[in-house]
Amino acid sequence: MSRHIVVLGGDGIGPEVTASAVEVLRALDAQRQLGLSFEAHAFGGAAIDAHGDPFPVQVLAACRAADAILLGAVGGPKWANVPTAIRPEAGLLRLRSELGLYANIRPLQVHPALVDASPLKRERIDGVDLVVVRELTGGIYFGERTRSDTRATDECAYTVAEVERVVRTAARLARSRCGKLTSVDKANVLETSRLWRDVVTRVVRDEFPDVQLEHLLVDAMAMYLVSRPRDFDVIVTENLFGDVLTDECAAVSGSLGLMPSASLGDSGPGVYEPIHGSAPDIAGQGLANPYGTIQSAAMMLRQSLGAPEAAVALEAAVHAAIRDGIRTRDLGGSATTADATAAVIARLMAAQAAYAA
């Protein structure tokens, strides 16, 4: 079976962490004969420099033809004064829109060996295991914008259909886990949130009566994520709120560098990326944490490439490396990107050898 992956390294540390994940995937492929192939393209700021466009048409064509897409990160101060329509982030929004990737899935599990890396007390985060499902192609990031010398506007708009499809994704996920779904909005103020709450209530009541639903306002959710994160199973929310809350989740885990994500639609390739940014201040120094990208690759194996056993093996290797103290600087250690990559590969090989024996 052939499995073709398009790699969009992007900017800053993006090329470093995607190279790390590809190295690990090649080792896993050699071990398990997964039929993986890779095709790299410039994306984001790198594509602006090379082609004058953050998401050239030939890159879109390659993405459409792929089985999955591995993405690093985009943006940086170099492109801060580029017109909004062609900034690196515009390429990312177009990627999501063109491929119909409306559901962004971001799991948060606190690794037992990293409990003390979190700024929160051990008793609050030990055993945290939740998933945020962020709506990804609607809301304020995709609304109409205006700007004058004295005024600016950003439109936030949602349709019933946009809310229905993402809440179905989240409810199915909740059904497969602990059966609890928390919907986050700002229904006491925003009309879009009132629509959101009405649609979520109806869909869960009519289609997922076995799922326990609660509604929380986004400001309350921000507080509860740091005061009682173990109370949550699956959280579903709109685009902007999901963006902010999942960075808060990363703080709970101990580092932005740990959290993976999958962006999925109804068909076609998914996009898999760590939730961190391009971190231009450490780019090229070998300091980036590749674990989030490697775990995104594991999600890719499970969700898009039909290789769940390989995904489990890869996640186990990452967890073993962390358990054994291979920590990058953001986790309080001194391991380089290359050290962390090599540690994961070594544990994959060791697990295979133990199985063969």
XYZ file of C-alpha atoms in Angstrom:
357
model
C 0.000 0.000 0.000
C 1.346 3.418 -0.964
C 0.890 6.366 1.393
C 1.981 9.737 0.023
C 2.701 12.648 2.376
C 3.182 16.273 1.368
C 5.501 18.092 3.767
C 5.045 21.839 4.236
C 7.876 22.867 6.533
C 6.963 26.547 6.467
C 8.988 29.064 8.440
C 11.137 29.428 11.545
C 11.469 26.110 13.339
C 8.841 24.550 11.057
C 11.378 22.954 8.670
C 13.355 21.584 11.629
C 10.466 19.869 13.385
C 8.956 18.483 10.183
C 12.388 17.128 9.185
C 12.503 15.430 12.576
C 9.073 13.859 12.070
C 9.987 12.702 8.553
C 13.175 11.100 9.878
C 11.151 9.225 12.480
C 8.533 8.208 9.913
C 11.231 6.885 7.581
C 12.600 4.749 10.402
C 9.103 3.478 11.168
C 8.523 2.784 7.472
C 11.719 0.753 7.232
C 10.593 -1.198 10.265
C 6.987 -1.829 9.224
C 6.942 -1.450 5.414
C 4.234 1.199 5.415
C 4.889 2.393 1.863
C 5.464 6.002 2.863
C 6.669 8.581 0.349
C 7.335 12.275 0.881
C 7.136 15.402 -1.244
C 8.275 18.761 0.165
C 7.002 22.206 -0.871
C 7.604 25.793 0.227
C 4.705 27.232 2.196
C 3.988 30.402 4.127
C 6.769 32.965 4.268
C 9.155 30.626 2.462
C 6.717 30.462 -0.455
C 6.332 34.246 -0.471
C 10.114 34.507 -0.829
C 10.235 31.874 -3.556
C 6.995 32.500 -5.458
C 5.406 35.719 -4.163
C 2.480 33.708 -2.783
C 2.199 31.912 0.590
C 0.179 29.080 -0.990
C 0.979 28.725 -4.704
C -1.434 26.862 -6.973
C 1.066 24.057 -7.570
C 1.285 23.462 -3.822
C -2.510 23.298 -3.573
C -2.524 20.726 -6.394
C 0.103 18.638 -4.586
C -1.890 18.808 -1.354
C -5.086 17.687 -3.073
C -3.252 14.675 -4.520
C -1.688 13.633 -1.208
C -2.933 11.113 1.325
C -1.949 13.430 4.167
C -0.129 16.698 4.803
C 2.503 17.306 7.477
C 2.851 20.986 8.354
C 5.406 22.826 10.457
C 4.608 26.466 11.233
C 4.308 29.739 9.347
C 5.032 33.408 9.857
C 7.609 35.624 11.485
C 8.732 39.241 11.721
C 10.316 39.087 8.266
C 6.841 39.199 6.690
C 5.159 41.526 9.206
C 4.712 44.312 6.647
C 3.530 42.126 3.775
C -0.047 42.953 2.655
C -2.617 41.001 4.668
C -3.884 39.071 1.634
C -0.491 37.471 1.027
C 0.886 37.149 4.559
C 2.052 33.650 5.612
C -1.030 33.247 7.795
C -3.261 33.919 4.781
C -1.752 30.861 3.135
C -2.650 28.783 6.184
C -6.259 30.001 6.127
C -6.484 29.227 2.418
C -5.105 25.736 2.966
C -7.825 25.023 5.518
C -10.552 26.543 3.367
C -9.530 24.933 0.059
C -9.348 21.458 1.616
C -12.519 21.892 3.691
C -10.717 21.216 6.972
C -13.416 22.377 9.353
C -12.540 20.303 12.440
C -9.268 20.846 14.264
C -8.638 18.145 16.874
C -6.165 18.976 19.635
C -5.618 16.358 22.365
C -4.161 17.240 25.747
C -2.618 14.539 27.895
C -0.299 15.439 30.750
C 2.677 13.083 30.649
C 3.383 11.636 34.122
C 7.070 12.533 33.804
C 6.247 16.151 32.966
C 3.710 16.972 35.654
C 6.248 19.198 37.356
C 6.998 21.027 34.085
C 3.538 22.567 34.212
C 3.008 25.828 36.095
C -0.042 24.226 37.725
C -0.022 22.139 40.876
C 0.379 18.380 40.455
C -2.936 17.628 42.142
C -4.770 19.707 39.545
C -3.281 18.207 36.390
C -2.221 14.657 37.191
C -4.233 12.423 34.847
C -5.611 15.172 32.601
C -6.843 13.681 29.315
C -9.058 15.858 27.153
C -9.572 16.814 23.516
C -10.485 20.207 22.081
C -12.377 20.233 18.778
C -11.998 23.697 17.245
C -14.133 24.818 14.308
C -11.570 25.841 11.705
C -13.087 27.382 8.573
C -15.655 29.851 9.889
C -15.933 32.658 12.395
C -13.932 35.836 12.674
C -10.841 34.536 10.859
C -12.855 34.138 7.660
C -15.215 37.111 7.940
C -15.187 40.364 6.009
C -12.633 42.939 7.134
C -12.527 46.718 6.849
C -9.863 49.227 7.813
C -9.636 53.025 7.698
C -7.491 55.527 9.525
C -9.977 55.671 12.394
C -11.835 52.357 12.387
C -11.399 48.638 11.732
C -13.898 45.766 11.678
C -13.685 41.991 11.618
C -16.917 40.139 10.927
C -17.695 36.973 12.878
C -20.274 34.842 11.087
C -21.477 31.249 11.373
C -24.126 29.259 9.534
C -26.212 26.483 11.020
C -24.524 23.949 8.751
C -21.043 24.994 9.863
C -21.946 24.473 13.507
C -23.775 21.202 12.871
C -20.875 19.473 11.156
C -18.256 20.341 13.771
C -20.485 19.447 16.716
C -21.210 16.071 15.097
C -17.461 15.458 14.884
C -17.044 16.390 18.536
C -20.056 14.376 19.716
C -18.874 11.251 17.891
C -15.500 11.670 19.564
C -17.126 12.139 22.974
C -19.219 9.021 22.406
C -16.025 7.027 21.789
C -14.427 8.344 24.992
C -16.190 9.192 28.269
C -19.426 10.452 26.742
C -19.131 14.034 27.964
C -19.172 17.080 25.675
C -18.577 20.667 26.758
C -19.569 23.400 24.310
C -17.894 26.778 24.761
C -19.391 30.061 23.552
C -20.156 33.646 24.603
C -23.931 33.379 24.339
C -24.555 36.068 26.942
C -23.185 38.672 24.505
C -22.688 37.412 20.928
C -25.441 36.516 18.439
C -23.163 33.993 16.734
C -22.733 32.277 20.087
C -26.496 32.183 20.641
C -26.853 30.440 17.299
C -23.967 28.154 18.242
C -25.596 27.166 21.528
C -29.015 26.534 19.948
C -27.542 24.327 17.212
C -25.302 22.364 19.584
C -28.214 21.723 21.932
C -30.454 20.468 19.121
C -27.855 18.239 17.442
C -26.792 16.537 20.670
C -30.377 16.129 21.886
C -31.659 14.673 18.607
C -28.638 12.706 17.344
C -26.491 11.927 20.390
C -28.863 11.450 23.335
C -26.268 9.239 25.046
C -23.769 12.117 25.210
C -23.836 14.355 28.288
C -23.770 18.013 27.191
C -22.845 21.128 29.130
C -22.491 24.730 27.959
C -19.853 27.094 29.338
C -19.020 30.695 28.558
C -15.519 31.126 27.195
C -14.314 33.277 30.097
C -15.452 30.642 32.583
C -13.809 27.928 30.472
C -10.521 29.829 30.552
C -10.669 29.764 34.335
C -11.740 26.135 34.616
C -8.972 24.892 32.321
C -6.433 25.914 34.929
C -8.518 25.259 38.054
C -10.141 21.900 37.226
C -8.933 20.538 33.848
C -9.574 16.922 34.859
C -13.321 17.587 34.736
C -13.337 17.783 30.928
C -13.447 15.122 28.233
C -14.241 16.660 24.805
C -14.557 20.419 24.341
C -16.041 21.924 21.176
C -15.842 25.595 20.342
C -15.603 28.154 17.565
C -12.485 29.226 15.708
C -11.150 32.144 17.756
C -12.028 30.695 21.154
C -10.441 27.377 20.197
C -7.252 29.079 19.096
C -6.861 30.841 22.442
C -7.996 28.018 24.724
C -5.698 25.416 23.196
C -2.661 27.596 23.857
C -3.839 27.597 27.466
C -4.054 23.811 27.265
C -0.437 23.763 26.125
C 0.565 25.618 29.278
C -1.246 22.953 31.291
C 0.799 20.253 29.527
C 4.073 22.059 30.221
C 4.979 23.314 26.738
C 3.551 24.372 23.390
C 6.085 21.995 21.862
C 4.226 18.940 23.123
C 0.767 19.350 21.624
C -0.179 17.791 18.274
C -3.199 18.464 16.120
C -5.181 17.099 13.208
C -7.286 19.224 10.853
C -9.937 17.143 9.113
C -12.833 17.518 6.703
C -15.427 15.151 5.289
C -13.042 13.843 2.629
C -9.588 14.368 1.203
C -6.262 14.668 3.019
C -5.975 15.902 6.579
C -3.345 18.358 7.783
C -1.236 17.392 10.786
C 0.803 19.953 12.691
C 2.002 20.944 16.151
C 0.024 23.817 17.638
C 3.098 25.982 18.259
C 4.230 28.877 16.094
C 7.369 29.407 14.055
C 9.515 30.571 17.020
C 11.949 32.565 14.863
C 14.054 33.430 17.922
C 15.343 29.842 18.138
C 15.163 28.848 14.465
C 18.260 27.161 13.108
C 19.776 26.517 16.532
C 18.656 22.921 17.033
C 16.641 23.875 20.120
C 13.101 23.183 18.873
C 11.011 20.524 20.569
C 9.967 18.001 17.885
C 7.675 15.895 20.094
C 4.487 17.744 19.147
C 5.219 17.288 15.440
C 6.136 13.628 15.883
C 2.894 13.042 17.768
C 1.054 14.864 14.977
C 2.622 12.301 12.639
C 1.176 9.580 14.865
C -2.274 11.166 14.520
C -1.705 11.183 10.759
C -0.925 7.468 10.754
C -4.127 6.763 12.646
C -6.556 9.213 11.017
C -5.468 9.435 7.372
C -3.075 6.604 6.591
C -4.877 3.604 8.068
C -1.943 2.508 10.228
C -3.220 2.578 13.828
C -0.687 0.028 15.128
C 2.173 2.144 13.798
C 0.589 5.185 15.460
C 0.497 3.409 18.805
C 4.148 2.368 18.435
C 5.196 5.915 17.596
C 3.309 7.443 20.514
C 4.824 4.856 22.846
C 8.313 5.742 21.623
C 7.737 9.446 22.289
C 6.367 8.723 25.745
C 9.347 6.479 26.496
C 11.827 9.142 25.411
C 10.150 11.712 27.664
C 9.972 9.234 30.535
C 13.688 8.550 30.141
C 14.496 12.223 30.549
C 15.179 13.264 26.951
C 13.870 16.794 27.300
C 14.433 19.846 25.141
C 15.039 23.283 26.636
C 11.353 24.224 26.815
C 10.850 21.204 29.087
C 13.726 22.123 31.358
C 16.278 19.845 29.710
C 19.271 20.210 27.430
C 18.414 17.815 24.602
C 18.625 19.193 21.077
C 16.092 18.586 18.331
C 18.423 15.918 16.947
C 18.789 14.297 20.392
C 15.021 14.032 20.827
C 14.602 12.647 17.305
C 17.293 10.047 17.825
C 15.765 9.078 21.175
C 12.388 8.354 19.599
C 13.968 6.299 16.800
C 16.086 4.345 19.291
C 13.015 3.431 21.295
C 11.143 2.390 18.172
C 14.023 0.081 17.309
C 14.254 -1.250 20.845
C 10.544 -2.019 20.956
C 10.772 -3.842 17.623
C 13.760 -5.859 18.793
C 11.951 -6.819 21.999
C 8.892 -7.885 20.004
C 10.994 -9.952 17.600
C 12.714 -11.682 20.492
